Tab-separated table of C-alpha atoms in Angstrom:
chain	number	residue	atom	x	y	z
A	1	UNK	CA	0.000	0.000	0.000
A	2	UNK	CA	1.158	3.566	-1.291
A	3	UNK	CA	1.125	5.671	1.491
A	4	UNK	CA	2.239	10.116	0.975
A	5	UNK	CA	2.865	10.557	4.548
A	6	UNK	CA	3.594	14.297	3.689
A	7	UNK	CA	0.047	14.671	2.478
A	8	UNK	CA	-1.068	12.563	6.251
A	9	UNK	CA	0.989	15.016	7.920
A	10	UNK	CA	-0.547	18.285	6.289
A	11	UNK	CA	-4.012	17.145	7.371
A	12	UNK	CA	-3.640	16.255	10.280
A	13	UNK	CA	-2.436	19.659	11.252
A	14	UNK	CA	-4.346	21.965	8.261
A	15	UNK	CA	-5.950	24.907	9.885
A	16	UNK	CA	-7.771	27.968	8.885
A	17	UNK	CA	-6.187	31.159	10.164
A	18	UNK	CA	-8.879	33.481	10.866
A	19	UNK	CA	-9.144	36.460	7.972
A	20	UNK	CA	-8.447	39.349	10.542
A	21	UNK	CA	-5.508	37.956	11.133
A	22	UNK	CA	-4.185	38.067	7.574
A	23	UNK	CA	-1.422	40.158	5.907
A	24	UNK	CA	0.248	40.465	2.646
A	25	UNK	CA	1.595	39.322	0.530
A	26	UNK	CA	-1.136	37.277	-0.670
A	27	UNK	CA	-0.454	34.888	-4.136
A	28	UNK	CA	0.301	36.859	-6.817
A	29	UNK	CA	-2.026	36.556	-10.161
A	30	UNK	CA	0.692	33.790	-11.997
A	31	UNK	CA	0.403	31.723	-8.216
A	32	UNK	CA	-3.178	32.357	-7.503
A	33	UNK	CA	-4.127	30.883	-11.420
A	34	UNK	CA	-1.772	27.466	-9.798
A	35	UNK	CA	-3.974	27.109	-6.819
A	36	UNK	CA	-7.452	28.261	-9.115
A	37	UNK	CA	-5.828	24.969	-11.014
A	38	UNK	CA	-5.758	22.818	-7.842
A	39	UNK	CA	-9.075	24.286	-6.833
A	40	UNK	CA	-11.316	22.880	-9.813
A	41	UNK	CA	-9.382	18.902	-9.479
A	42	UNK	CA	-12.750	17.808	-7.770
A	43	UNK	CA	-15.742	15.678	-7.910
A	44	UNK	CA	-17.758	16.896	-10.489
A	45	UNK	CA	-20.294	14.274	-11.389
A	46	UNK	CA	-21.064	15.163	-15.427
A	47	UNK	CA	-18.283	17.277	-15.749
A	48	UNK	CA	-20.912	20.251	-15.553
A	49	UNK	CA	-18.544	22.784	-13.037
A	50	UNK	CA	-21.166	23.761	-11.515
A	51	UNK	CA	-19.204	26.389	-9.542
A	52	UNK	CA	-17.043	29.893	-10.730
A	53	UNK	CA	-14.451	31.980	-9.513
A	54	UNK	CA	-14.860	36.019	-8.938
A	55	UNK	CA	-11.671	37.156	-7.653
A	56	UNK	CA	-10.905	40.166	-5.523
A	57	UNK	CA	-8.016	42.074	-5.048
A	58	UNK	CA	-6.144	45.262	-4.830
A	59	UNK	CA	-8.525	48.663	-4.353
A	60	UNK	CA	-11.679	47.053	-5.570
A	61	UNK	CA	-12.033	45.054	-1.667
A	62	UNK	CA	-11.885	48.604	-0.410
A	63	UNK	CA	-14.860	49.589	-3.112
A	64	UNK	CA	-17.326	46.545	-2.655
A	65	UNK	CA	-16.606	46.572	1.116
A	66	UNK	CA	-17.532	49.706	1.269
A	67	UNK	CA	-20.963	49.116	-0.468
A	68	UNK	CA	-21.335	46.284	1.490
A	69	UNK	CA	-21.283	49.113	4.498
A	70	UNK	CA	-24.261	51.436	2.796
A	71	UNK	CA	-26.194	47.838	2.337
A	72	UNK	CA	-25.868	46.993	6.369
A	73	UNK	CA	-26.447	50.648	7.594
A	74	UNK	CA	-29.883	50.295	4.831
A	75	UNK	CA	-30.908	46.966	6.887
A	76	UNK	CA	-29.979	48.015	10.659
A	77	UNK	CA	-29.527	52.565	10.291
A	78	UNK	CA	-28.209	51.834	14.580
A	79	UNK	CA	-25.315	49.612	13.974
A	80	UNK	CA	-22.168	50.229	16.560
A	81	UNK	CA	-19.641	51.892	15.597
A	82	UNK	CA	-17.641	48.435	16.242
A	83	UNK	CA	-20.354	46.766	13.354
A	84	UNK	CA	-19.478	49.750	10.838
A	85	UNK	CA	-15.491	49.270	10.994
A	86	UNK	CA	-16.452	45.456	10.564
A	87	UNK	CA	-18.364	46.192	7.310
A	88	UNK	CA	-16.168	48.387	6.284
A	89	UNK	CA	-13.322	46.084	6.296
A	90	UNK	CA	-15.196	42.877	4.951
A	91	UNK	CA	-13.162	42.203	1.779
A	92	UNK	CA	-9.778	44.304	3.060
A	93	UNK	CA	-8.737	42.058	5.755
A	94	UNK	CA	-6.595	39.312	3.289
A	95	UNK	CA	-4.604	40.752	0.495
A	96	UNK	CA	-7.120	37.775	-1.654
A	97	UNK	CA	-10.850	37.005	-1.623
A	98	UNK	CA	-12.025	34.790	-3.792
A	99	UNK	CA	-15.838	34.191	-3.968
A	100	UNK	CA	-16.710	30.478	-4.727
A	101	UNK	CA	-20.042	30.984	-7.241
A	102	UNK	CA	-22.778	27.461	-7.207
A	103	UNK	CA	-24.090	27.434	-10.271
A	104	UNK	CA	-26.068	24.480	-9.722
A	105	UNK	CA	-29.676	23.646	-11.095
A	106	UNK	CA	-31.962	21.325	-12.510
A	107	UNK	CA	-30.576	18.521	-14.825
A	108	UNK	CA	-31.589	15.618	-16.502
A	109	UNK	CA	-29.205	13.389	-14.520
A	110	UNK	CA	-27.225	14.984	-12.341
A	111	UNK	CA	-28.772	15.989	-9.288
A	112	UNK	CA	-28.566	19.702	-8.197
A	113	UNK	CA	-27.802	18.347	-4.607
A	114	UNK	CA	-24.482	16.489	-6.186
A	115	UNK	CA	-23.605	19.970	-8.059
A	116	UNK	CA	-23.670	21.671	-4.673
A	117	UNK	CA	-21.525	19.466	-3.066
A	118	UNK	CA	-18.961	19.978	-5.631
A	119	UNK	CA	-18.857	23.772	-4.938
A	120	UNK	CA	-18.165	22.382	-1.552
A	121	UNK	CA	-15.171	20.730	-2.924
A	122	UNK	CA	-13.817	23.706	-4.385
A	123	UNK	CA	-13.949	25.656	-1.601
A	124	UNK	CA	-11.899	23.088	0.627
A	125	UNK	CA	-9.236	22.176	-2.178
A	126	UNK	CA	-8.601	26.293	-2.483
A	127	UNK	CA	-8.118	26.293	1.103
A	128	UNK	CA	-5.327	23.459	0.574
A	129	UNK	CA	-3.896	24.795	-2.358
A	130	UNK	CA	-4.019	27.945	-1.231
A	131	UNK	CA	-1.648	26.062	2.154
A	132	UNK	CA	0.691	24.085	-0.259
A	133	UNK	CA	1.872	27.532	-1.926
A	134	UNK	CA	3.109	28.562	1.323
A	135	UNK	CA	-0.389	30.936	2.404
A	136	UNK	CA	-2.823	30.889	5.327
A	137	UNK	CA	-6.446	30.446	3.862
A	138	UNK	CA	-9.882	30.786	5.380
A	139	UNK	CA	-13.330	29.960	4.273
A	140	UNK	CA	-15.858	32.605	5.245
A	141	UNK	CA	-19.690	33.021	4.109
A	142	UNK	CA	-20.813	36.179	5.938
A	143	UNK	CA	-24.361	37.604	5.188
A	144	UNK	CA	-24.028	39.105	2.276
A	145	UNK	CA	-23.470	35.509	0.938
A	146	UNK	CA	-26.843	35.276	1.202
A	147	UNK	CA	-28.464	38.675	0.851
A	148	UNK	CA	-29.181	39.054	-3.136
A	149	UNK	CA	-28.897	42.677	-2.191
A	150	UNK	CA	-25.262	42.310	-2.195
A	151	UNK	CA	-25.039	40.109	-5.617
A	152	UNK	CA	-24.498	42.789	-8.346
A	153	UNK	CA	-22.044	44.874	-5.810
A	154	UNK	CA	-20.130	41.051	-5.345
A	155	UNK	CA	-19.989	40.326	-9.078
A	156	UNK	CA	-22.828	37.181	-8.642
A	157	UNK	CA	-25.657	36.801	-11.319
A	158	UNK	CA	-29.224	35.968	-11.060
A	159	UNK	CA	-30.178	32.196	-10.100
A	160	UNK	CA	-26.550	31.716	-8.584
A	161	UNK	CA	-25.291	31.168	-4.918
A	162	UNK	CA	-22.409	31.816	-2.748
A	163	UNK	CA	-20.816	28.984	-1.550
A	164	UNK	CA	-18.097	30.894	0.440
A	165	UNK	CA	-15.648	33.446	0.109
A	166	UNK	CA	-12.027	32.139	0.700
A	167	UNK	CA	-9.656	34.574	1.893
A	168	UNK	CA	-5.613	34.123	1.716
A	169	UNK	CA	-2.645	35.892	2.416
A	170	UNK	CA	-0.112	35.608	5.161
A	171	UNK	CA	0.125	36.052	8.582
A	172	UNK	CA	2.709	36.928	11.654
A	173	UNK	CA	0.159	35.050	14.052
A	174	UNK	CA	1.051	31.582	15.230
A	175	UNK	CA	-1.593	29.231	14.264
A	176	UNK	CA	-3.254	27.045	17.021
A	177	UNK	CA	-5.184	24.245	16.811
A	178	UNK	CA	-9.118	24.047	18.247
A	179	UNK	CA	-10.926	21.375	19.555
A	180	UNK	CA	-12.012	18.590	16.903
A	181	UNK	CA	-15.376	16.320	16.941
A	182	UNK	CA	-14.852	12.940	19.216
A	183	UNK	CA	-15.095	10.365	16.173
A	184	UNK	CA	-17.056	8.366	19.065
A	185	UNK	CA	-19.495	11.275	18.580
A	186	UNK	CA	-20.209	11.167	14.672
A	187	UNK	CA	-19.105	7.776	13.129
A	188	UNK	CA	-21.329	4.567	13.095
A	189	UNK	CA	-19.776	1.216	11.974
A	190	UNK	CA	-22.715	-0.681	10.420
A	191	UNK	CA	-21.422	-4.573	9.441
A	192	UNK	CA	-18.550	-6.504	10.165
A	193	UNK	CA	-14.983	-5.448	10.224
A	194	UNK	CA	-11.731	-7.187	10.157
């Protein structure tokens, strides 16, 4: 049996570094279209890539985050001055966002459940790539993932979803680890083992 313990290794100890704590430099366009390469090796039942890429960087996080601010301040007018730094900083706080579009819908054989998952899949392999070119990576949906509001500001057509935003850069922060699930806790054996 083949066995890449360096691959073991990595996920055993793969962690997201939370965005705030992220710094340049992020992956330049020549290493970011590498990792967008990695990204899209996954299940894709049909071979239908359900899924896009928008990608944000330089002044334009500045731009959209700002929008992002007018949008929130339109839904809640009293938001803390704490809440209006936070909006204002959404897309600023890694030197890369990329926005992970599900295109998924109705087909005549593959189910739109299936294409979901394999947005899913991006998401997580551009967090690893993103890791094996040497950056910190995080997968964030925040509300304006959801709030169709926020679409044409975010670059996302009609009839399509969000399925996360994954930021990357760097970071001077040492990362820890957090507490994972007790397999005890979510696996079930069903049958006979050897």
């Amino acid at each position: 049996m083949y066995e890449n313990i360096t691959l073991m290794d990595y996920l055993a100890t793969r962690r997201s570094v939370p965005a705030f704590q992220m710094c340049e430099p992020g992956p330049d366009k020549d290493v970011l279209d590498a990792i967008l390469s990695l990204a899209v090796r996954v299940p894709d039942h049909g071979k239908l890539a359900p899924w896009r890429f928008i990608v944000y960087r330089g002044g334009v996080r500045a731009e959209i985050s700002q929008a992002l601010l007018t949008l929130a301040l339109e839904k809640n007018p009293s938001l803390s001055e704490d809440m209006i730094q936070v909006e204002r900083t959404r897309l600023t706080r890694a030197p890369v966002v990329v926005a992970v579009i599900s295109r998924a819908g109705p087909h005549v054989k593959i189910p739109e459940w299936e294409q979901v998952m394999s947005a899913g899949a991006v998401c997580l392999n551009l967090l690893m790539a993103a890791n094996a070119h040497g950056y910190v990576a995080n997968w964030l949906t925040e509300w304006f993932a959801f709030d169709e509001r926020a679409f044409p500001v975010l670059g996302v057509e009609p009839g399509e979803k969000v399925a996360g935003f994954i930021h990357m850069g760097s970071t001077t922060f040492p990362i820890t680890e957090r507490p994972r699930p007790d397999l005890k806790e979510v696996v079930r054996y069903m049958g006979e083992g050897e």
